[in-house]
mmCIF file of C-alpha atoms in Angstrom:
data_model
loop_
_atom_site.group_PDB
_atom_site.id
_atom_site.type_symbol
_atom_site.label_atom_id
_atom_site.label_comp_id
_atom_site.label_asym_id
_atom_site.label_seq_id
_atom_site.Cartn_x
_atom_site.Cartn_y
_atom_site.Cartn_z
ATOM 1 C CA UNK A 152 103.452 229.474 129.636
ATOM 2 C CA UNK A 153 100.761 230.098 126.557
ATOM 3 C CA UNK A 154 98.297 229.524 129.138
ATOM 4 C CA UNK A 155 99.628 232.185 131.746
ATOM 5 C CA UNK A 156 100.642 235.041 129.086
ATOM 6 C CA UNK A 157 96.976 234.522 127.752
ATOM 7 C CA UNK A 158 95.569 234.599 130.729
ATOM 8 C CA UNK A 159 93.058 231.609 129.786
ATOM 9 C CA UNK A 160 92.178 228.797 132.333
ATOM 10 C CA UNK A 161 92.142 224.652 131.167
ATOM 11 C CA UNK A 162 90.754 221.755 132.295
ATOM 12 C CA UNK A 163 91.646 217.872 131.613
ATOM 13 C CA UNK A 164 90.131 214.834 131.610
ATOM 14 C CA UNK A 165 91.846 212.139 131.234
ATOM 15 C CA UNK A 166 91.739 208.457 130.849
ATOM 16 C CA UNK A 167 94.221 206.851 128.738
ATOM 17 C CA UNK A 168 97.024 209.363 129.652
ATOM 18 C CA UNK A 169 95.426 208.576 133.482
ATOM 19 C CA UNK A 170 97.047 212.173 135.034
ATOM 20 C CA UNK A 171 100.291 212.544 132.620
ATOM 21 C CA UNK A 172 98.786 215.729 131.638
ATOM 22 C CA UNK A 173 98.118 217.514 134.696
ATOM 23 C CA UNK A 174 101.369 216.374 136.218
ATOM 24 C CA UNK A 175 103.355 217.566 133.481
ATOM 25 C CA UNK A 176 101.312 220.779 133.549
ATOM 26 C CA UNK A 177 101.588 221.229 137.513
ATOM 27 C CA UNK A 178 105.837 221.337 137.043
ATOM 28 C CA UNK A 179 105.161 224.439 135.590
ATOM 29 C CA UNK A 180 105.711 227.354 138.339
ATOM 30 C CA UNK A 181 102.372 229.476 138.443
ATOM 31 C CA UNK A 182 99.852 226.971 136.713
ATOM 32 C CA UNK A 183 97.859 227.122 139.687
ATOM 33 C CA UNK A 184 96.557 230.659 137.910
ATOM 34 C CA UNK A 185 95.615 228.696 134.727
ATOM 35 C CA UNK A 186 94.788 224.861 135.568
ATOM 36 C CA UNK A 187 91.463 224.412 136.983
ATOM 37 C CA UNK A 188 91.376 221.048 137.358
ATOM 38 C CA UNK A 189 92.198 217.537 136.251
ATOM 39 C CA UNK A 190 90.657 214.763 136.316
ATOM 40 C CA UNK A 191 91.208 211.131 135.231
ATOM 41 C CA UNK A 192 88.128 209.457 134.480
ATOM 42 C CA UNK A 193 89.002 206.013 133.494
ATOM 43 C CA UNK A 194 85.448 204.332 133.642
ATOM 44 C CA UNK A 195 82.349 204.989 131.683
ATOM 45 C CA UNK A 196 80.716 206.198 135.080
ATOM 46 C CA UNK A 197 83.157 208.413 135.393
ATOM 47 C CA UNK A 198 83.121 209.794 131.883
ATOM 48 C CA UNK A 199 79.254 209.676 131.990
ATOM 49 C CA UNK A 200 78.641 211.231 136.034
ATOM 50 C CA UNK A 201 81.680 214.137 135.898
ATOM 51 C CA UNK A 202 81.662 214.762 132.513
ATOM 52 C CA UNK A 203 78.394 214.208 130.847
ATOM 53 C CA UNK A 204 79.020 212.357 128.132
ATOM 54 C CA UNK A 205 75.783 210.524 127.117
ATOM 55 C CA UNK A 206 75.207 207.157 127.375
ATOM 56 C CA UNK A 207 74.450 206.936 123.808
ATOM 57 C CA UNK A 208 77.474 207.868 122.825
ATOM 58 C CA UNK A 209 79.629 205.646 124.570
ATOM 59 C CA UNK A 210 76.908 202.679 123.568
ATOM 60 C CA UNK A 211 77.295 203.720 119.777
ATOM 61 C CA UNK A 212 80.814 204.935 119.476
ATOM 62 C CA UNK A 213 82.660 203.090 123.067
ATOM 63 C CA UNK A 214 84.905 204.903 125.226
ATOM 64 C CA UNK A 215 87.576 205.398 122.700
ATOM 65 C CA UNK A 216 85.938 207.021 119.907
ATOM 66 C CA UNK A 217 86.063 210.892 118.174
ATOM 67 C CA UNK A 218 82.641 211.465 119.876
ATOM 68 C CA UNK A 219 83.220 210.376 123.286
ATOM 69 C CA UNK A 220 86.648 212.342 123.427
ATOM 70 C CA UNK A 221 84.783 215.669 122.057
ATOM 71 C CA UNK A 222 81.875 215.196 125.021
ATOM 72 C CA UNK A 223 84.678 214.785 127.345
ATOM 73 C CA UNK A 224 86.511 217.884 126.791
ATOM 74 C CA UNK A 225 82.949 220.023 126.256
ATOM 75 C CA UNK A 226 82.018 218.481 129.467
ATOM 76 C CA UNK A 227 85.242 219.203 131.298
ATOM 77 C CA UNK A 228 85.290 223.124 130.542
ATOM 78 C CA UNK A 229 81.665 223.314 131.486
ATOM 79 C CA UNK A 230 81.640 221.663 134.469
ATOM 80 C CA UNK A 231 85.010 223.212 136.018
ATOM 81 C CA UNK A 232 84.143 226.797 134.078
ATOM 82 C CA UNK A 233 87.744 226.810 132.365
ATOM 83 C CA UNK A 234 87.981 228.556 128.821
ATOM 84 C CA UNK A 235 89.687 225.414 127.510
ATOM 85 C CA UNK A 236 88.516 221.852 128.143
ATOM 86 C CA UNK A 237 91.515 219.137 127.095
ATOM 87 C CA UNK A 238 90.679 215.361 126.949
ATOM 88 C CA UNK A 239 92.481 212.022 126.349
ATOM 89 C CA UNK A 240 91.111 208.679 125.293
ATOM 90 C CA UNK A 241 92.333 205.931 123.633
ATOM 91 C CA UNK A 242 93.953 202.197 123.849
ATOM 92 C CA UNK A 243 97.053 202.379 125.398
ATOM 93 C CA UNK A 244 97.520 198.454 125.884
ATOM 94 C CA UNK A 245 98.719 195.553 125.808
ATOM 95 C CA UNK A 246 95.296 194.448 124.544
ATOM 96 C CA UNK A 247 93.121 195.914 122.105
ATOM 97 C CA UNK A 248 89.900 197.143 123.709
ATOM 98 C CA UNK A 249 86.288 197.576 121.931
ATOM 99 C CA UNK A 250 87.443 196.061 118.741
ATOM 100 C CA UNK A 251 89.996 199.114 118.500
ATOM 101 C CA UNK A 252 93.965 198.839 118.256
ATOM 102 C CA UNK A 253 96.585 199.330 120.661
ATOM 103 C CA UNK A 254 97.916 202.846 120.294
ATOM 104 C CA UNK A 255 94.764 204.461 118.947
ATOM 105 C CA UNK A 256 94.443 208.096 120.859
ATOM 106 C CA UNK A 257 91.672 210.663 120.797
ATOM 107 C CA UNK A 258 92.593 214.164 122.030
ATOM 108 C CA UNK A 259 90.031 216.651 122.005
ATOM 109 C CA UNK A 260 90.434 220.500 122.945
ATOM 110 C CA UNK A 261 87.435 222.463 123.181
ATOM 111 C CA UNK A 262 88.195 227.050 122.946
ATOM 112 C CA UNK A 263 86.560 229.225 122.007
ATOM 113 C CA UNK A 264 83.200 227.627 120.961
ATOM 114 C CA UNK A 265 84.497 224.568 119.073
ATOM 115 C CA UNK A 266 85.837 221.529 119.478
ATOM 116 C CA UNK A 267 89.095 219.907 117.237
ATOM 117 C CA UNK A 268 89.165 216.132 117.904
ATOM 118 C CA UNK A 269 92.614 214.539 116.989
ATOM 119 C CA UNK A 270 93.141 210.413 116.008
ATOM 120 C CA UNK A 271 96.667 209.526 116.962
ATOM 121 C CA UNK A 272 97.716 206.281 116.510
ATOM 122 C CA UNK A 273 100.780 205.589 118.827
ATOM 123 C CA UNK A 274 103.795 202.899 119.020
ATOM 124 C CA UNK A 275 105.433 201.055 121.524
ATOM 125 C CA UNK A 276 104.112 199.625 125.002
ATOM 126 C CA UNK A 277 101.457 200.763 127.393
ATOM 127 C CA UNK A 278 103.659 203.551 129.201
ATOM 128 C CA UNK A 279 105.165 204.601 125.818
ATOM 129 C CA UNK A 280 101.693 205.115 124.087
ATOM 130 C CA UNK A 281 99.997 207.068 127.568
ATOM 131 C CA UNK A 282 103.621 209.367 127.446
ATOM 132 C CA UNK A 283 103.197 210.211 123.779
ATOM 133 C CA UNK A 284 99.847 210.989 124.237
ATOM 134 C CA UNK A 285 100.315 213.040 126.635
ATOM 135 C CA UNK A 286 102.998 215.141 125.333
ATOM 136 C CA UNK A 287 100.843 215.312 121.808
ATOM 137 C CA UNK A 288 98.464 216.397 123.726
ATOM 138 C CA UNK A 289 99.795 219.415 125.135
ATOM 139 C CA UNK A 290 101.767 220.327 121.897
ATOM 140 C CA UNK A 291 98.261 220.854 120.285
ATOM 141 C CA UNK A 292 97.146 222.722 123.379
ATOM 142 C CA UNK A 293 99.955 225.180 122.709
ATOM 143 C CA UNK A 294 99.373 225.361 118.918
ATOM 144 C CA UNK A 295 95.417 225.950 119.503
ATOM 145 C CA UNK A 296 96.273 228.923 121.912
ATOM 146 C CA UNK A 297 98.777 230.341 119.156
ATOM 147 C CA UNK A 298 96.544 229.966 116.497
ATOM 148 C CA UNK A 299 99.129 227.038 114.702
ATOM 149 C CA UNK A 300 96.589 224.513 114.722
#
């Protein structure tokens, strides 16, 4: 509603949450006036051809890391021309992955110039962890558009 009333446009890209966001935001009558686009981009290809996220970065830091997350929401709001860019990474399960623990979430939300990256760390199984972090997700959106954050 934040994002209708302000009349600012978003983005996702998402691969741990895999869509959660943008289907939770496209229940919302009227979104088509503020989402741009979503995307879920799972593998490094993805992350690296849609997004732009360097393969540097995903060789130093992996997939799930502070760095990766923040190229993936610059790369997001660039690419689709939204004012916000929102992204997801993280380990949602059942086995670690990179050396990194089940449950660990980057979300990153570039406005406005800068970009906040957020380290979650998330309970319960697979579904549980992707659901969390995609309702954390979009509780930061809103507080970054209010000016809570």
């Amino acid at each position: 509603a934040q994002l209708l009333q302000k009349q600012l446009t978003l983005a996702v890209a998402e691969a741990c949450t895999g869509g959660m966001i943008a289907s939770n935001l496209v229940e919302y009558p009227g979104i088509s006036a503020a989402l741009v686009e979503g995307c879920v981009t799972y593998s490094n290809e993805a992350k690296m051809h849609r997004l732009g996220v360097k393969a540097e970065t995903l060789e130093k830091y992996g997939a799930v890391s502070e760095e990766t997350a923040k190229e993936m929401a610059e790369g997001i709001a660039r690419t689709s021309g939204a004012d916000i860019g929102l992204a997801t990474t993280g380990v949602a399960g059942p086995e670690s992955s990179e050396g990194k623990p089940v449950g660990l979430v980057y979300i990153a939300i570039a406005y406005k110039g800068k970009t906040e990256v957020y380290t979650c760390h998330f309970g319960g199984k697979r579904n549980k962890i992707s659901e969390r972090a995609a309702y954390t997700a979009l509780n930061w959106l809103r507080k970054v558009i209010n000016d809570e954050a």
